[in-house]
Amino acid sequence: MNGPGRPKLASLSDFQFGAVATEMIEDVLLHLAQQNEQAVQEAAGRMGSFRETRIVEFVFLLSEQWCLEKSVSYQAVEILERFMVKQAENICRQATTQLREKTEPQNWRALKEQLFDKFILRLVSCVQLASKLSFHYKIISNITVLNFLQALGYIHTKEELLESELDVLKSLNFQINLPTPLAYVEMLLEVLGYNGCSVPATWLHATCLTLLDLVYLLHEPVYESLLRASIENSTPSQLQGEKFVSVKEDFMLLAVGIIAASAFIQKHECWSQVVGHLQSITGIALESIAAFSYAILTHSVGANTPGRQQSVPSHLAARALRATASSNM
């Protein structure tokens, strides 16, 4: 993939911590916390519906094929998620209006087929838009995108490609520079380094990326296990699932869970110290951090997780998650 004159994907070893002034770190962390709080409060019933495993895997593989940084793949998933949610909301809104005004209903099957037919085009447009935010627009040219689509059997023109990007931009009011869990993870790692954490941030960073990929790919199973733990019931109701959406949109909670799980993998004897630092930085309960890291580790390494070592009793973890969900609703 690295042809002549083509930039190579940045190595993880090139990532540096400790190069940013503490004042800037404090400002950015505060800004991220405010963004996260707003996202949690605005979480709607259909949020997360398009973070489906096959979709995420497609975006990840495409980003890898085009030699994009990890941040681009996460941002592309978030742009696509919000765009598709908007599309679904628009269809529901049209249906409600037609029922109220008793007008001739549209052919919903045709609308569904139209969404389906354009989905790959929309997905690729989201990746291309995310890449432009990271200054990779010279790598992913329109020709590259059109050739890729043609290889999949989708024939489009440059005009259709530009129209697709514009549709995504307009639907999201041109607000596509969306926060991703990676931004929260990396900022918290930066703060941990300044706080004297015994596990180097550079050690944790690569493991965090791997686990973040895992959570994106296993989004539904990971959060289903969290939901079951929070209600202490293996069969949550639809209403309980809908109320738990705010937890799914809490990127700060996800970030601390990812870092805690990474710390356990890298240096499990320092796990409690890392979790303590994370609690001090974010204000998230120790039990909630432990519960999330337990869920992540259960779906990755399996045995010998913090929960199995009984660092935090399961009933306390469940109580903490219930409190987190309640405070977000």
mmCIF file of C-alpha atoms in Angstrom:
data_model
loop_
_atom_site.group_PDB
_atom_site.id
_atom_site.type_symbol
_atom_site.label_atom_id
_atom_site.label_comp_id
_atom_site.label_asym_id
_atom_site.label_seq_id
_atom_site.Cartn_x
_atom_site.Cartn_y
_atom_site.Cartn_z
ATOM 1 C CA MET A 1 0.000 0.000 0.000
ATOM 2 C CA ASN A 2 2.946 2.340 0.488
ATOM 3 C CA GLY A 3 3.656 3.284 -3.096
ATOM 4 C CA PRO A 4 6.153 5.895 -4.269
ATOM 5 C CA GLY A 5 5.552 9.281 -2.738
ATOM 6 C CA ARG A 6 2.815 7.963 -0.491
ATOM 7 C CA PRO A 7 3.071 8.841 3.218
ATOM 8 C CA LYS A 8 3.328 5.928 5.588
ATOM 9 C CA LEU A 9 1.064 5.390 8.541
ATOM 10 C CA ALA A 10 2.544 6.953 11.657
ATOM 11 C CA SER A 11 4.116 4.450 14.014
ATOM 12 C CA LEU A 12 2.681 4.100 17.499
ATOM 13 C CA SER A 13 6.195 4.518 18.838
ATOM 14 C CA ASP A 14 6.214 8.049 17.385
ATOM 15 C CA PHE A 15 3.468 9.127 19.779
ATOM 16 C CA GLN A 16 4.882 11.359 22.511
ATOM 17 C CA PHE A 17 3.552 12.232 25.941
ATOM 18 C CA GLY A 18 4.701 14.994 28.258
ATOM 19 C CA ALA A 19 5.244 17.570 25.517
ATOM 20 C CA VAL A 20 2.191 19.724 26.325
ATOM 21 C CA ALA A 21 2.018 22.458 28.967
ATOM 22 C CA THR A 22 -0.074 21.619 32.025
ATOM 23 C CA GLU A 23 -2.277 24.695 31.533
ATOM 24 C CA MET A 24 -3.250 23.512 28.064
ATOM 25 C CA ILE A 25 -3.916 20.001 29.341
ATOM 26 C CA GLU A 26 -6.263 21.363 32.001
ATOM 27 C CA ASP A 27 -8.156 23.437 29.423
ATOM 28 C CA VAL A 28 -8.501 20.551 26.974
ATOM 29 C CA LEU A 29 -9.571 18.119 29.693
ATOM 30 C CA LEU A 30 -12.229 20.554 30.888
ATOM 31 C CA HIS A 31 -13.451 21.061 27.322
ATOM 32 C CA LEU A 32 -13.671 17.303 26.745
ATOM 33 C CA ALA A 33 -15.557 16.844 30.011
ATOM 34 C CA GLN A 34 -18.081 19.496 28.969
ATOM 35 C CA GLN A 35 -18.511 17.920 25.541
ATOM 36 C CA ASN A 36 -19.001 14.527 27.133
ATOM 37 C CA GLU A 37 -21.610 15.809 29.565
ATOM 38 C CA GLN A 38 -23.544 17.402 26.716
ATOM 39 C CA ALA A 39 -23.374 14.225 24.609
ATOM 40 C CA VAL A 40 -24.618 12.117 27.515
ATOM 41 C CA GLN A 41 -27.514 14.480 28.185
ATOM 42 C CA GLU A 42 -28.504 14.527 24.512
ATOM 43 C CA ALA A 43 -28.273 10.758 24.054
ATOM 44 C CA ALA A 44 -31.333 9.552 22.150
ATOM 45 C CA GLY A 45 -32.947 6.144 21.777
ATOM 46 C CA ARG A 46 -31.326 5.262 18.463
ATOM 47 C CA MET A 47 -27.783 6.304 19.400
ATOM 48 C CA GLY A 48 -25.321 3.481 18.861
ATOM 49 C CA SER A 49 -27.554 1.668 16.383
ATOM 50 C CA PHE A 50 -24.988 1.907 13.595
ATOM 51 C CA ARG A 51 -21.894 0.934 15.585
ATOM 52 C CA GLU A 52 -22.572 -2.587 14.418
ATOM 53 C CA THR A 53 -19.642 -4.992 14.190
ATOM 54 C CA ARG A 54 -19.643 -5.443 10.417
ATOM 55 C CA ILE A 55 -19.894 -1.697 9.812
ATOM 56 C CA VAL A 56 -17.074 -0.895 12.237
ATOM 57 C CA GLU A 57 -14.905 -3.648 10.782
ATOM 58 C CA PHE A 58 -15.473 -2.288 7.273
ATOM 59 C CA VAL A 59 -14.414 1.215 8.355
ATOM 60 C CA PHE A 60 -11.354 -0.091 10.212
ATOM 61 C CA LEU A 61 -10.190 -2.225 7.286
ATOM 62 C CA LEU A 62 -10.771 0.570 4.790
ATOM 63 C CA SER A 63 -8.836 3.028 6.958
ATOM 64 C CA GLU A 64 -6.003 0.528 7.226
ATOM 65 C CA GLN A 65 -6.000 -0.042 3.473
ATOM 66 C CA TRP A 66 -5.757 3.702 2.906
ATOM 67 C CA CYS A 67 -2.992 4.036 5.546
ATOM 68 C CA LEU A 68 -4.985 6.364 7.783
ATOM 69 C CA GLU A 69 -4.270 6.992 11.444
ATOM 70 C CA LYS A 70 -6.389 5.281 14.079
ATOM 71 C CA SER A 71 -8.063 8.546 15.033
ATOM 72 C CA VAL A 72 -9.527 8.768 11.522
ATOM 73 C CA SER A 73 -11.217 5.379 11.732
ATOM 74 C CA TYR A 74 -12.863 6.214 15.070
ATOM 75 C CA GLN A 75 -14.015 9.591 13.803
ATOM 76 C CA ALA A 76 -15.400 8.044 10.620
ATOM 77 C CA VAL A 77 -17.468 5.609 12.691
ATOM 78 C CA GLU A 78 -18.841 8.467 14.801
ATOM 79 C CA ILE A 79 -19.673 10.606 11.744
ATOM 80 C CA LEU A 80 -21.432 7.674 10.083
ATOM 81 C CA GLU A 81 -23.301 6.838 13.295
ATOM 82 C CA ARG A 82 -24.660 10.351 13.703
ATOM 83 C CA PHE A 83 -25.492 10.726 10.015
ATOM 84 C CA MET A 84 -27.441 7.465 9.857
ATOM 85 C CA VAL A 85 -29.287 8.315 13.069
ATOM 86 C CA LYS A 86 -30.294 11.614 11.463
ATOM 87 C CA GLN A 87 -31.548 9.750 8.400
ATOM 88 C CA ALA A 88 -33.617 7.396 10.553
ATOM 89 C CA GLU A 89 -35.028 10.316 12.536
ATOM 90 C CA ASN A 90 -36.019 12.121 9.332
ATOM 91 C CA ILE A 91 -37.907 9.074 8.065
ATOM 92 C CA CYS A 92 -39.750 8.717 11.384
ATOM 93 C CA ARG A 93 -40.550 12.426 11.383
ATOM 94 C CA GLN A 94 -41.999 12.205 7.872
ATOM 95 C CA ALA A 95 -44.124 9.231 8.859
ATOM 96 C CA THR A 96 -45.454 11.032 11.937
ATOM 97 C CA THR A 97 -46.318 14.120 9.899
ATOM 98 C CA GLN A 98 -48.138 12.096 7.258
ATOM 99 C CA LEU A 99 -50.141 10.212 9.859
ATOM 100 C CA ARG A 100 -51.115 13.449 11.573
ATOM 101 C CA GLU A 101 -52.043 15.226 8.345
ATOM 102 C CA LYS A 102 -53.512 12.072 6.783
ATOM 103 C CA THR A 103 -51.582 12.630 3.572
ATOM 104 C CA GLU A 104 -50.656 9.969 1.057
ATOM 105 C CA PRO A 105 -47.942 7.804 2.666
ATOM 106 C CA GLN A 106 -44.643 7.403 0.900
ATOM 107 C CA ASN A 107 -43.363 4.079 -0.291
ATOM 108 C CA TRP A 108 -41.306 3.125 2.777
ATOM 109 C CA ARG A 109 -39.849 0.115 1.034
ATOM 110 C CA ALA A 110 -38.473 2.419 -1.655
ATOM 111 C CA LEU A 111 -36.997 4.727 1.003
ATOM 112 C CA LYS A 112 -35.394 1.765 2.738
ATOM 113 C CA GLU A 113 -33.939 0.505 -0.528
ATOM 114 C CA GLN A 114 -32.602 3.971 -1.289
ATOM 115 C CA LEU A 115 -30.847 4.114 2.084
ATOM 116 C CA PHE A 116 -29.467 0.620 1.542
ATOM 117 C CA ASP A 117 -28.262 1.343 -1.995
ATOM 118 C CA LYS A 118 -26.385 4.458 -0.885
ATOM 119 C CA PHE A 119 -25.029 3.088 2.381
ATOM 120 C CA ILE A 120 -21.579 2.090 1.093
ATOM 121 C CA LEU A 121 -21.253 5.447 -0.650
ATOM 122 C CA ARG A 122 -22.189 7.228 2.588
ATOM 123 C CA LEU A 123 -19.761 5.111 4.587
ATOM 124 C CA VAL A 124 -16.887 5.896 2.239
ATOM 125 C CA SER A 125 -17.830 9.582 2.288
ATOM 126 C CA CYS A 126 -17.628 9.550 6.090
ATOM 127 C CA VAL A 127 -14.148 8.015 5.945
ATOM 128 C CA GLN A 128 -13.080 10.587 3.378
ATOM 129 C CA LEU A 129 -14.456 13.464 5.471
ATOM 130 C CA ALA A 130 -12.749 12.131 8.597
ATOM 131 C CA SER A 131 -9.473 11.875 6.701
ATOM 132 C CA LYS A 132 -9.731 15.494 5.603
ATOM 133 C CA LEU A 133 -10.017 16.555 9.226
ATOM 134 C CA SER A 134 -6.668 14.838 9.805
ATOM 135 C CA PHE A 135 -5.077 16.402 6.723
ATOM 136 C CA HIS A 136 -5.012 13.186 4.723
ATOM 137 C CA TYR A 137 -7.013 14.549 1.799
ATOM 138 C CA LYS A 138 -4.051 14.155 -0.574
ATOM 139 C CA ILE A 139 -4.001 10.423 0.144
ATOM 140 C CA ILE A 140 -7.706 9.776 -0.368
ATOM 141 C CA SER A 141 -8.405 11.495 -3.642
ATOM 142 C CA ASN A 142 -11.757 11.258 -5.373
ATOM 143 C CA ILE A 143 -10.160 8.966 -7.947
ATOM 144 C CA THR A 144 -9.032 6.587 -5.189
ATOM 145 C CA VAL A 145 -12.527 6.527 -3.726
ATOM 146 C CA LEU A 146 -14.231 6.022 -7.089
ATOM 147 C CA ASN A 147 -11.859 3.185 -7.997
ATOM 148 C CA PHE A 148 -12.538 1.522 -4.657
ATOM 149 C CA LEU A 149 -16.302 1.788 -5.121
ATOM 150 C CA GLN A 150 -16.032 0.482 -8.670
ATOM 151 C CA ALA A 151 -14.085 -2.545 -7.428
ATOM 152 C CA LEU A 152 -17.067 -3.305 -5.178
ATOM 153 C CA GLY A 153 -19.477 -2.958 -8.082
ATOM 154 C CA TYR A 154 -20.708 0.558 -7.287
ATOM 155 C CA ILE A 155 -20.397 2.962 -10.204
ATOM 156 C CA HIS A 156 -20.486 6.639 -9.237
ATOM 157 C CA THR A 157 -19.331 9.916 -10.721
ATOM 158 C CA LYS A 158 -17.213 12.600 -9.070
ATOM 159 C CA GLU A 159 -20.327 14.751 -8.845
ATOM 160 C CA GLU A 160 -22.200 12.026 -6.962
ATOM 161 C CA LEU A 161 -19.253 11.609 -4.617
ATOM 162 C CA LEU A 162 -19.184 15.329 -3.848
ATOM 163 C CA GLU A 163 -22.969 15.371 -3.408
ATOM 164 C CA SER A 164 -22.695 12.502 -0.938
ATOM 165 C CA GLU A 165 -20.117 14.376 1.145
ATOM 166 C CA LEU A 166 -22.299 17.471 1.045
ATOM 167 C CA ASP A 167 -25.353 15.472 2.141
ATOM 168 C CA VAL A 168 -23.440 14.217 5.176
ATOM 169 C CA LEU A 169 -22.172 17.702 5.999
ATOM 170 C CA LYS A 170 -25.596 19.325 5.671
ATOM 171 C CA SER A 171 -27.297 16.608 7.691
ATOM 172 C CA LEU A 172 -24.857 17.206 10.563
ATOM 173 C CA ASN A 173 -24.900 21.003 10.146
ATOM 174 C CA PHE A 174 -21.243 20.784 9.118
ATOM 175 C CA GLN A 175 -20.377 19.675 12.670
ATOM 176 C CA ILE A 176 -18.207 16.674 11.827
ATOM 177 C CA ASN A 177 -15.194 17.345 14.040
ATOM 178 C CA LEU A 178 -16.712 15.045 16.620
ATOM 179 C CA PRO A 179 -14.984 13.916 19.812
ATOM 180 C CA THR A 180 -13.945 10.275 19.889
ATOM 181 C CA PRO A 181 -13.071 7.989 22.802
ATOM 182 C CA LEU A 182 -9.447 8.075 21.633
ATOM 183 C CA ALA A 183 -9.218 11.794 22.433
ATOM 184 C CA TYR A 184 -10.354 11.063 25.992
ATOM 185 C CA VAL A 185 -7.966 8.131 26.350
ATOM 186 C CA GLU A 186 -4.936 10.078 25.167
ATOM 187 C CA MET A 187 -5.735 13.129 27.272
ATOM 188 C CA LEU A 188 -6.191 11.016 30.404
ATOM 189 C CA LEU A 189 -2.910 9.227 29.674
ATOM 190 C CA GLU A 190 -1.240 12.632 29.440
ATOM 191 C CA VAL A 191 -2.632 13.605 32.840
ATOM 192 C CA LEU A 192 -1.616 10.262 34.349
ATOM 193 C CA GLY A 193 1.942 10.929 33.236
ATOM 194 C CA TYR A 194 1.999 14.301 34.981
ATOM 195 C CA ASN A 195 0.464 12.756 38.100
ATOM 196 C CA GLY A 196 3.350 10.328 38.465
ATOM 197 C CA CYS A 197 1.566 7.135 37.457
ATOM 198 C CA SER A 198 3.875 4.139 37.895
ATOM 199 C CA VAL A 199 2.874 2.662 34.518
ATOM 200 C CA PRO A 200 4.376 4.730 31.649
ATOM 201 C CA ALA A 201 1.800 6.264 29.328
ATOM 202 C CA THR A 202 3.679 4.956 26.299
ATOM 203 C CA TRP A 203 3.230 1.407 27.595
ATOM 204 C CA LEU A 204 -0.479 1.892 28.030
ATOM 205 C CA HIS A 205 -1.102 3.697 24.752
ATOM 206 C CA ALA A 206 -0.678 0.775 22.354
ATOM 207 C CA THR A 207 -2.724 -1.543 24.571
ATOM 208 C CA CYS A 208 -5.431 1.105 24.864
ATOM 209 C CA LEU A 209 -5.699 1.282 21.069
ATOM 210 C CA THR A 210 -6.073 -2.488 20.837
ATOM 211 C CA LEU A 211 -8.761 -2.568 23.522
ATOM 212 C CA LEU A 212 -10.560 0.426 22.022
ATOM 213 C CA ASP A 213 -10.689 -1.419 18.698
ATOM 214 C CA LEU A 214 -12.094 -4.400 20.563
ATOM 215 C CA VAL A 215 -14.824 -2.366 22.267
ATOM 216 C CA TYR A 216 -15.830 -0.812 18.944
ATOM 217 C CA LEU A 217 -15.954 -4.225 17.275
ATOM 218 C CA LEU A 218 -17.784 -5.831 20.216
ATOM 219 C CA HIS A 219 -19.790 -2.748 21.129
ATOM 220 C CA GLU A 220 -23.092 -4.517 21.724
ATOM 221 C CA PRO A 221 -21.763 -7.500 23.748
ATOM 222 C CA VAL A 222 -19.591 -5.292 25.980
ATOM 223 C CA TYR A 223 -22.389 -2.876 26.802
ATOM 224 C CA GLU A 224 -24.931 -5.671 27.144
ATOM 225 C CA SER A 225 -22.764 -7.213 29.849
ATOM 226 C CA LEU A 226 -22.538 -3.817 31.553
ATOM 227 C CA LEU A 227 -26.299 -3.415 31.399
ATOM 228 C CA ARG A 228 -26.906 -6.862 32.873
ATOM 229 C CA ALA A 229 -24.452 -6.079 35.670
ATOM 230 C CA SER A 230 -26.108 -2.742 36.405
ATOM 231 C CA ILE A 231 -29.598 -4.211 36.805
ATOM 232 C CA GLU A 232 -28.421 -7.566 38.181
ATOM 233 C CA ASN A 233 -30.645 -9.303 35.651
ATOM 234 C CA SER A 234 -29.684 -11.390 32.625
ATOM 235 C CA THR A 235 -32.747 -10.283 30.631
ATOM 236 C CA PRO A 236 -33.067 -6.478 30.651
ATOM 237 C CA SER A 237 -36.297 -4.972 29.378
ATOM 238 C CA GLN A 238 -36.509 -2.726 26.326
ATOM 239 C CA LEU A 239 -37.073 0.297 28.556
ATOM 240 C CA GLN A 240 -33.987 -0.502 30.621
ATOM 241 C CA GLY A 241 -31.975 -0.823 27.421
ATOM 242 C CA GLU A 242 -33.204 2.532 26.141
ATOM 243 C CA LYS A 243 -32.337 4.251 29.411
ATOM 244 C CA PHE A 244 -28.860 2.730 29.281
ATOM 245 C CA VAL A 245 -28.096 4.553 26.006
ATOM 246 C CA SER A 246 -26.637 7.479 27.950
ATOM 247 C CA VAL A 247 -23.982 5.138 29.362
ATOM 248 C CA LYS A 248 -23.089 4.042 25.818
ATOM 249 C CA GLU A 249 -22.481 7.669 24.870
ATOM 250 C CA ASP A 250 -20.278 8.383 27.907
ATOM 251 C CA PHE A 251 -16.816 8.505 26.320
ATOM 252 C CA MET A 252 -15.139 9.554 29.560
ATOM 253 C CA LEU A 253 -16.424 6.404 31.249
ATOM 254 C CA LEU A 254 -15.283 4.334 28.272
ATOM 255 C CA ALA A 255 -11.836 5.952 28.363
ATOM 256 C CA VAL A 256 -11.222 5.227 32.048
ATOM 257 C CA GLY A 257 -12.396 1.652 31.527
ATOM 258 C CA ILE A 258 -10.018 1.217 28.592
ATOM 259 C CA ILE A 259 -7.048 2.640 30.514
ATOM 260 C CA ALA A 260 -7.800 0.598 33.633
ATOM 261 C CA ALA A 261 -8.038 -2.589 31.572
ATOM 262 C CA SER A 262 -4.779 -1.725 29.800
ATOM 263 C CA ALA A 263 -3.058 -1.134 33.135
ATOM 264 C CA PHE A 264 -4.199 -4.535 34.362
ATOM 265 C CA ILE A 265 -2.755 -6.193 31.252
ATOM 266 C CA GLN A 266 0.511 -4.259 31.336
ATOM 267 C CA LYS A 267 1.221 -4.253 35.077
ATOM 268 C CA HIS A 268 -1.609 -5.727 37.094
ATOM 269 C CA GLU A 269 0.061 -5.056 40.454
ATOM 270 C CA CYS A 270 -0.292 -1.314 39.737
ATOM 271 C CA TRP A 271 -3.931 -1.582 38.649
ATOM 272 C CA SER A 272 -5.370 -0.176 41.880
ATOM 273 C CA GLN A 273 -3.044 2.820 41.749
ATOM 274 C CA VAL A 274 -4.009 3.605 38.144
ATOM 275 C CA VAL A 275 -7.709 3.299 38.951
ATOM 276 C CA GLY A 276 -7.211 5.614 41.915
ATOM 277 C CA HIS A 277 -5.572 8.206 39.678
ATOM 278 C CA LEU A 278 -8.410 7.931 37.151
ATOM 279 C CA GLN A 279 -11.011 8.379 39.875
ATOM 280 C CA SER A 280 -9.211 11.457 41.158
ATOM 281 C CA ILE A 281 -8.970 12.990 37.677
ATOM 282 C CA THR A 282 -12.500 12.298 36.433
ATOM 283 C CA GLY A 283 -14.600 11.923 39.570
ATOM 284 C CA ILE A 284 -15.959 8.614 38.261
ATOM 285 C CA ALA A 285 -16.549 6.109 41.056
ATOM 286 C CA LEU A 286 -13.896 3.441 41.597
ATOM 287 C CA GLU A 287 -16.575 0.777 41.352
ATOM 288 C CA SER A 288 -17.736 2.049 37.948
ATOM 289 C CA ILE A 289 -14.182 2.043 36.596
ATOM 290 C CA ALA A 290 -13.655 -1.466 37.926
ATOM 291 C CA ALA A 291 -16.928 -2.704 36.450
ATOM 292 C CA PHE A 292 -16.151 -1.314 33.011
ATOM 293 C CA SER A 293 -12.583 -2.626 32.985
ATOM 294 C CA TYR A 294 -13.914 -6.004 34.115
ATOM 295 C CA ALA A 295 -16.352 -6.089 31.182
ATOM 296 C CA ILE A 296 -13.613 -5.154 28.712
ATOM 297 C CA LEU A 297 -11.168 -7.711 30.074
ATOM 298 C CA THR A 298 -13.824 -10.414 30.142
ATOM 299 C CA HIS A 299 -14.373 -9.916 26.406
ATOM 300 C CA SER A 300 -10.633 -9.819 25.681
ATOM 301 C CA VAL A 301 -8.346 -11.828 27.960
ATOM 302 C CA GLY A 302 -11.108 -13.621 29.868
ATOM 303 C CA ALA A 303 -9.855 -15.020 33.167
ATOM 304 C CA ASN A 304 -7.852 -13.372 35.956
ATOM 305 C CA THR A 305 -9.607 -10.037 35.611
ATOM 306 C CA PRO A 306 -9.917 -7.475 38.429
ATOM 307 C CA GLY A 307 -13.380 -8.793 39.220
ATOM 308 C CA ARG A 308 -12.080 -12.330 39.580
ATOM 309 C CA GLN A 309 -9.411 -11.087 41.973
ATOM 310 C CA GLN A 310 -12.291 -9.587 43.971
ATOM 311 C CA SER A 311 -10.727 -6.128 43.995
ATOM 312 C CA VAL A 312 -14.279 -4.811 43.855
ATOM 313 C CA PRO A 313 -17.276 -6.893 44.954
ATOM 314 C CA SER A 314 -19.691 -7.495 42.076
ATOM 315 C CA HIS A 315 -22.681 -6.034 43.943
ATOM 316 C CA LEU A 316 -20.781 -2.766 44.471
ATOM 317 C CA ALA A 317 -19.853 -2.622 40.798
ATOM 318 C CA ALA A 318 -23.477 -3.170 39.838
ATOM 319 C CA ARG A 319 -24.614 -0.484 42.283
ATOM 320 C CA ALA A 320 -22.094 1.981 40.849
ATOM 321 C CA LEU A 321 -23.215 1.324 37.287
ATOM 322 C CA ARG A 322 -26.839 1.796 38.300
ATOM 323 C CA ALA A 323 -25.887 5.127 39.840
ATOM 324 C CA THR A 324 -24.002 6.125 36.683
ATOM 325 C CA ALA A 325 -26.944 5.216 34.478
ATOM 326 C CA SER A 326 -29.417 7.022 36.743
ATOM 327 C CA SER A 327 -27.347 10.203 36.852
ATOM 328 C CA ASN A 328 -27.128 10.206 33.045
ATOM 329 C CA MET A 329 -30.870 9.797 32.468
#
